[in-house]
């Protein structure tokens, strides 16, 4: 049986590192692996800067990267991307006990990450969503068009059969691809 090696930065809730060894990307890649007839092996990325994960992709340390990866022009020079499985954006949270005029109490991050982070912070609430539009997608090495096509087809099948909507509902609270204005 083929093995699909997936690079991921752990922990990165809700994409991975959730209780029970889960997360959106973990479940998605396992479902894609099943569609491809492949075992999925997650390989932790332990570098300092997240973009270093693409270096491992380039040298074959893993076949693809799924770790809540936002597509940027810089990253498109280092990898090929499947269609986005989530469209989100940056959000802002503040310590509502102090207000936004205290810069140390303002957090800005990708909305799904921020929603998970503030769950454990008393008094901190998301006050603004949709500060940007970010496409989150699976990355493969430049030139690996064959794997990219296989992943894209499997992902489309998971969207068509409702599996992907179920995973987004489970991990993000909303089944739709576009989560940019989703309220948790």
PDB file of C-alpha atoms in Angstrom:
ATOM      1  CA  UNK A   1       0.000   0.000   0.000  1.00  0.00           C
ATOM      2  CA  UNK A   2       1.232   3.476  -0.864  1.00  0.00           C
ATOM      3  CA  UNK A   3       2.097   5.851   2.003  1.00  0.00           C
ATOM      4  CA  UNK A   4       1.232   9.530   1.765  1.00  0.00           C
ATOM      5  CA  UNK A   5       3.698  11.469   3.934  1.00  0.00           C
ATOM      6  CA  UNK A   6       2.138  14.679   5.230  1.00  0.00           C
ATOM      7  CA  UNK A   7       4.223  17.475   6.745  1.00  0.00           C
ATOM      8  CA  UNK A   8       2.468  19.312   9.575  1.00  0.00           C
ATOM      9  CA  UNK A   9       3.401  21.834  12.260  1.00  0.00           C
ATOM     10  CA  UNK A  10       2.041  20.523  15.574  1.00  0.00           C
ATOM     11  CA  UNK A  11       0.077  21.646  17.506  1.00  0.00           C
ATOM     12  CA  UNK A  12      -2.047  23.945  15.395  1.00  0.00           C
ATOM     13  CA  UNK A  13      -5.662  23.774  16.614  1.00  0.00           C
ATOM     14  CA  UNK A  14      -8.189  23.348  15.039  1.00  0.00           C
ATOM     15  CA  UNK A  15      -6.165  22.008  12.106  1.00  0.00           C
ATOM     16  CA  UNK A  16      -4.243  19.468  14.199  1.00  0.00           C
ATOM     17  CA  UNK A  17      -3.286  18.797  17.781  1.00  0.00           C
ATOM     18  CA  UNK A  18      -6.858  18.622  19.010  1.00  0.00           C
ATOM     19  CA  UNK A  19      -7.895  16.196  21.755  1.00  0.00           C
ATOM     20  CA  UNK A  20      -7.943  12.621  20.508  1.00  0.00           C
ATOM     21  CA  UNK A  21      -5.133  13.261  17.996  1.00  0.00           C
ATOM     22  CA  UNK A  22      -7.478  15.039  15.650  1.00  0.00           C
ATOM     23  CA  UNK A  23      -8.164  18.203  13.800  1.00  0.00           C
ATOM     24  CA  UNK A  24      -9.503  19.335  10.461  1.00  0.00           C
ATOM     25  CA  UNK A  25      -6.296  18.609   8.538  1.00  0.00           C
ATOM     26  CA  UNK A  26      -5.742  15.264  10.268  1.00  0.00           C
ATOM     27  CA  UNK A  27      -9.241  14.062   9.376  1.00  0.00           C
ATOM     28  CA  UNK A  28      -9.097  15.565   5.876  1.00  0.00           C
ATOM     29  CA  UNK A  29      -5.773  13.938   5.021  1.00  0.00           C
ATOM     30  CA  UNK A  30      -6.939  10.585   6.370  1.00  0.00           C
ATOM     31  CA  UNK A  31     -10.054  10.852   4.174  1.00  0.00           C
ATOM     32  CA  UNK A  32      -7.938  11.824   1.154  1.00  0.00           C
ATOM     33  CA  UNK A  33      -5.594   8.917   1.899  1.00  0.00           C
ATOM     34  CA  UNK A  34      -8.561   6.551   1.932  1.00  0.00           C
ATOM     35  CA  UNK A  35      -9.714   7.901  -1.447  1.00  0.00           C
ATOM     36  CA  UNK A  36      -6.191   7.407  -2.834  1.00  0.00           C
ATOM     37  CA  UNK A  37      -5.832   3.935  -1.319  1.00  0.00           C
ATOM     38  CA  UNK A  38      -2.876   5.183   0.727  1.00  0.00           C
ATOM     39  CA  UNK A  39      -1.824   5.049   4.346  1.00  0.00           C
ATOM     40  CA  UNK A  40      -1.236   8.505   5.790  1.00  0.00           C
ATOM     41  CA  UNK A  41       1.852   9.246   7.854  1.00  0.00           C
ATOM     42  CA  UNK A  42       2.081  12.634   9.575  1.00  0.00           C
ATOM     43  CA  UNK A  43       5.607  13.997   9.829  1.00  0.00           C
ATOM     44  CA  UNK A  44       6.070  16.784  12.388  1.00  0.00           C
ATOM     45  CA  UNK A  45       7.788  19.953  11.224  1.00  0.00           C
ATOM     46  CA  UNK A  46       9.857  21.382  14.036  1.00  0.00           C
ATOM     47  CA  UNK A  47      11.486  24.453  12.466  1.00  0.00           C
ATOM     48  CA  UNK A  48      11.396  27.935  13.930  1.00  0.00           C
ATOM     49  CA  UNK A  49       9.706  29.679  11.001  1.00  0.00           C
ATOM     50  CA  UNK A  50       6.614  28.059   9.490  1.00  0.00           C
ATOM     51  CA  UNK A  51       7.669  28.745   5.899  1.00  0.00           C
ATOM     52  CA  UNK A  52      10.641  26.413   6.452  1.00  0.00           C
ATOM     53  CA  UNK A  53       8.142  23.569   6.114  1.00  0.00           C
ATOM     54  CA  UNK A  54       8.340  24.122   2.351  1.00  0.00           C
ATOM     55  CA  UNK A  55      12.075  23.298   2.399  1.00  0.00           C
ATOM     56  CA  UNK A  56      11.189  19.791   3.595  1.00  0.00           C
ATOM     57  CA  UNK A  57       8.641  19.533   0.818  1.00  0.00           C
ATOM     58  CA  UNK A  58      11.270  20.527  -1.751  1.00  0.00           C
ATOM     59  CA  UNK A  59      13.781  17.874  -0.591  1.00  0.00           C
ATOM     60  CA  UNK A  60      11.211  15.070  -0.356  1.00  0.00           C
ATOM     61  CA  UNK A  61      10.933  14.827   3.431  1.00  0.00           C
ATOM     62  CA  UNK A  62       7.178  14.562   2.845  1.00  0.00           C
ATOM     63  CA  UNK A  63       4.832  14.391  -0.129  1.00  0.00           C
ATOM     64  CA  UNK A  64       2.527  17.226   0.833  1.00  0.00           C
ATOM     65  CA  UNK A  65       1.895  19.791   3.558  1.00  0.00           C
ATOM     66  CA  UNK A  66      -1.426  20.177   5.366  1.00  0.00           C
ATOM     67  CA  UNK A  67      -1.190  22.385   8.408  1.00  0.00           C
ATOM     68  CA  UNK A  68      -3.695  25.165   7.963  1.00  0.00           C
ATOM     69  CA  UNK A  69      -1.515  26.477   5.129  1.00  0.00           C
ATOM     70  CA  UNK A  70      -2.578  29.836   3.757  1.00  0.00           C
ATOM     71  CA  UNK A  71      -1.729  30.390   0.117  1.00  0.00           C
ATOM     72  CA  UNK A  72       0.488  33.429  -0.466  1.00  0.00           C
ATOM     73  CA  UNK A  73       2.448  34.584  -3.523  1.00  0.00           C
ATOM     74  CA  UNK A  74       5.718  33.709  -1.746  1.00  0.00           C
ATOM     75  CA  UNK A  75       4.495  30.200  -0.962  1.00  0.00           C
ATOM     76  CA  UNK A  76       3.264  29.731  -4.535  1.00  0.00           C
ATOM     77  CA  UNK A  77       6.906  30.082  -5.602  1.00  0.00           C
ATOM     78  CA  UNK A  78       7.791  27.147  -3.315  1.00  0.00           C
ATOM     79  CA  UNK A  79       4.841  24.783  -3.841  1.00  0.00           C
ATOM     80  CA  UNK A  80       1.781  23.897  -5.887  1.00  0.00           C
ATOM     81  CA  UNK A  81      -1.579  24.156  -4.138  1.00  0.00           C
ATOM     82  CA  UNK A  82      -4.801  22.162  -4.413  1.00  0.00           C
ATOM     83  CA  UNK A  83      -8.022  24.185  -4.453  1.00  0.00           C
ATOM     84  CA  UNK A  84      -8.733  25.726  -1.038  1.00  0.00           C
ATOM     85  CA  UNK A  85     -10.715  23.538   1.332  1.00  0.00           C
ATOM     86  CA  UNK A  86     -11.342  26.517   3.630  1.00  0.00           C
ATOM     87  CA  UNK A  87     -11.517  30.227   2.926  1.00  0.00           C
ATOM     88  CA  UNK A  88     -11.070  32.206   6.092  1.00  0.00           C
ATOM     89  CA  UNK A  89      -9.463  35.410   7.198  1.00  0.00           C
ATOM     90  CA  UNK A  90      -7.721  37.168   9.998  1.00  0.00           C
ATOM     91  CA  UNK A  91      -9.782  38.033  13.046  1.00  0.00           C
ATOM     92  CA  UNK A  92      -9.187  40.209  16.088  1.00  0.00           C
ATOM     93  CA  UNK A  93      -9.832  39.382  19.724  1.00  0.00           C
ATOM     94  CA  UNK A  94      -9.576  41.667  22.717  1.00  0.00           C
ATOM     95  CA  UNK A  95      -9.661  41.327  26.460  1.00  0.00           C
ATOM     96  CA  UNK A  96     -13.149  42.748  26.877  1.00  0.00           C
ATOM     97  CA  UNK A  97     -12.350  43.603  30.473  1.00  0.00           C
ATOM     98  CA  UNK A  98      -9.799  46.182  29.260  1.00  0.00           C
ATOM     99  CA  UNK A  99     -10.768  47.037  25.682  1.00  0.00           C
ATOM    100  CA  UNK A 100      -8.976  47.498  22.370  1.00  0.00           C
ATOM    101  CA  UNK A 101      -7.139  50.639  23.533  1.00  0.00           C
ATOM    102  CA  UNK A 102      -4.701  48.366  25.405  1.00  0.00           C
ATOM    103  CA  UNK A 103      -2.489  47.013  22.571  1.00  0.00           C
ATOM    104  CA  UNK A 104      -1.108  44.206  24.757  1.00  0.00           C
ATOM    105  CA  UNK A 105      -4.625  42.807  24.998  1.00  0.00           C
ATOM    106  CA  UNK A 106      -5.301  42.612  21.234  1.00  0.00           C
ATOM    107  CA  UNK A 107      -4.754  39.336  19.359  1.00  0.00           C
ATOM    108  CA  UNK A 108      -4.899  38.992  15.572  1.00  0.00           C
ATOM    109  CA  UNK A 109      -4.700  35.595  13.855  1.00  0.00           C
ATOM    110  CA  UNK A 110      -6.416  33.383  11.310  1.00  0.00           C
ATOM    111  CA  UNK A 111     -10.005  33.126  12.582  1.00  0.00           C
ATOM    112  CA  UNK A 112     -10.118  29.330  13.208  1.00  0.00           C
ATOM    113  CA  UNK A 113      -6.813  29.462  15.123  1.00  0.00           C
ATOM    114  CA  UNK A 114      -7.901  32.497  17.106  1.00  0.00           C
ATOM    115  CA  UNK A 115     -11.257  30.914  17.995  1.00  0.00           C
ATOM    116  CA  UNK A 116      -9.446  27.909  19.500  1.00  0.00           C
ATOM    117  CA  UNK A 117      -6.910  30.078  21.298  1.00  0.00           C
ATOM    118  CA  UNK A 118      -9.406  32.370  23.015  1.00  0.00           C
ATOM    119  CA  UNK A 119     -11.503  29.489  24.370  1.00  0.00           C
ATOM    120  CA  UNK A 120      -9.068  29.201  27.278  1.00  0.00           C
ATOM    121  CA  UNK A 121      -8.596  32.948  27.877  1.00  0.00           C
ATOM    122  CA  UNK A 122     -11.142  34.400  30.323  1.00  0.00           C
ATOM    123  CA  UNK A 123     -12.606  37.690  29.153  1.00  0.00           C
ATOM    124  CA  UNK A 124     -11.064  37.481  25.673  1.00  0.00           C
ATOM    125  CA  UNK A 125     -13.528  37.510  22.800  1.00  0.00           C
ATOM    126  CA  UNK A 126     -13.348  37.780  19.036  1.00  0.00           C
ATOM    127  CA  UNK A 127     -14.665  41.213  18.162  1.00  0.00           C
ATOM    128  CA  UNK A 128     -13.882  41.458  14.443  1.00  0.00           C
ATOM    129  CA  UNK A 129     -13.711  38.919  11.631  1.00  0.00           C
ATOM    130  CA  UNK A 130     -13.005  39.244   7.940  1.00  0.00           C
ATOM    131  CA  UNK A 131      -9.899  41.434   8.273  1.00  0.00           C
ATOM    132  CA  UNK A 132      -8.494  39.575   5.258  1.00  0.00           C
ATOM    133  CA  UNK A 133      -9.372  36.741   2.918  1.00  0.00           C
ATOM    134  CA  UNK A 134      -7.093  33.707   3.177  1.00  0.00           C
ATOM    135  CA  UNK A 135      -7.251  30.510   1.132  1.00  0.00           C
ATOM    136  CA  UNK A 136      -6.209  27.413   3.067  1.00  0.00           C
ATOM    137  CA  UNK A 137      -5.017  24.541   0.901  1.00  0.00           C
ATOM    138  CA  UNK A 138      -2.856  21.444   0.689  1.00  0.00           C
ATOM    139  CA  UNK A 139       0.606  22.037  -0.787  1.00  0.00           C
ATOM    140  CA  UNK A 140       2.723  19.664  -2.877  1.00  0.00           C
ATOM    141  CA  UNK A 141       6.244  20.004  -4.218  1.00  0.00           C
ATOM    142  CA  UNK A 142       6.748  22.130  -7.314  1.00  0.00           C
ATOM    143  CA  UNK A 143       6.555  19.932 -10.351  1.00  0.00           C
ATOM    144  CA  UNK A 144       4.494  17.185  -8.679  1.00  0.00           C
ATOM    145  CA  UNK A 145       1.446  17.823 -10.822  1.00  0.00           C
ATOM    146  CA  UNK A 146       0.448  14.155 -10.668  1.00  0.00           C
ATOM    147  CA  UNK A 147       0.073  14.142  -6.871  1.00  0.00           C
ATOM    148  CA  UNK A 148      -1.602  17.547  -6.946  1.00  0.00           C
ATOM    149  CA  UNK A 149      -4.188  16.227  -9.414  1.00  0.00           C
ATOM    150  CA  UNK A 150      -4.847  13.102  -7.339  1.00  0.00           C
ATOM    151  CA  UNK A 151      -5.316  15.161  -4.163  1.00  0.00           C
ATOM    152  CA  UNK A 152      -7.557  17.696  -5.942  1.00  0.00           C
ATOM    153  CA  UNK A 153      -9.790  14.919  -7.332  1.00  0.00           C
ATOM    154  CA  UNK A 154     -10.026  13.186  -3.936  1.00  0.00           C
ATOM    155  CA  UNK A 155     -10.812  16.503  -2.245  1.00  0.00           C
ATOM    156  CA  UNK A 156     -13.539  17.250  -4.822  1.00  0.00           C
ATOM    157  CA  UNK A 157     -15.055  13.802  -4.230  1.00  0.00           C
ATOM    158  CA  UNK A 158     -15.057  14.460  -0.466  1.00  0.00           C
ATOM    159  CA  UNK A 159     -16.791  17.784  -1.090  1.00  0.00           C
ATOM    160  CA  UNK A 160     -19.362  16.132  -3.385  1.00  0.00           C
ATOM    161  CA  UNK A 161     -20.195  13.307  -0.972  1.00  0.00           C
ATOM    162  CA  UNK A 162     -20.566  15.654   2.025  1.00  0.00           C
ATOM    163  CA  UNK A 163     -17.529  14.409   3.933  1.00  0.00           C
ATOM    164  CA  UNK A 164     -15.667  17.703   3.732  1.00  0.00           C
ATOM    165  CA  UNK A 165     -18.716  19.692   4.849  1.00  0.00           C
ATOM    166  CA  UNK A 166     -19.002  17.352   7.835  1.00  0.00           C
ATOM    167  CA  UNK A 167     -15.349  17.897   8.740  1.00  0.00           C
ATOM    168  CA  UNK A 168     -15.687  21.670   8.525  1.00  0.00           C
ATOM    169  CA  UNK A 169     -18.809  21.534  10.707  1.00  0.00           C
ATOM    170  CA  UNK A 170     -17.047  19.290  13.238  1.00  0.00           C
ATOM    171  CA  UNK A 171     -13.876  21.382  13.553  1.00  0.00           C
ATOM    172  CA  UNK A 172     -14.986  24.890  12.578  1.00  0.00           C
ATOM    173  CA  UNK A 173     -18.692  24.881  13.431  1.00  0.00           C
ATOM    174  CA  UNK A 174     -19.711  25.728   9.858  1.00  0.00           C
ATOM    175  CA  UNK A 175     -19.917  23.365   6.861  1.00  0.00           C
ATOM    176  CA  UNK A 176     -19.174  25.939   4.158  1.00  0.00           C
ATOM    177  CA  UNK A 177     -15.899  26.414   2.331  1.00  0.00           C
ATOM    178  CA  UNK A 178     -16.086  30.160   2.966  1.00  0.00           C
ATOM    179  CA  UNK A 179     -15.489  30.651   6.679  1.00  0.00           C
ATOM    180  CA  UNK A 180     -14.294  34.249   6.339  1.00  0.00           C
ATOM    181  CA  UNK A 181     -17.254  35.691   8.207  1.00  0.00           C
ATOM    182  CA  UNK A 182     -18.273  32.591  10.161  1.00  0.00           C
ATOM    183  CA  UNK A 183     -19.370  33.188  13.734  1.00  0.00           C
ATOM    184  CA  UNK A 184     -18.404  30.574  16.323  1.00  0.00           C
TER     185      UNK A 184
END
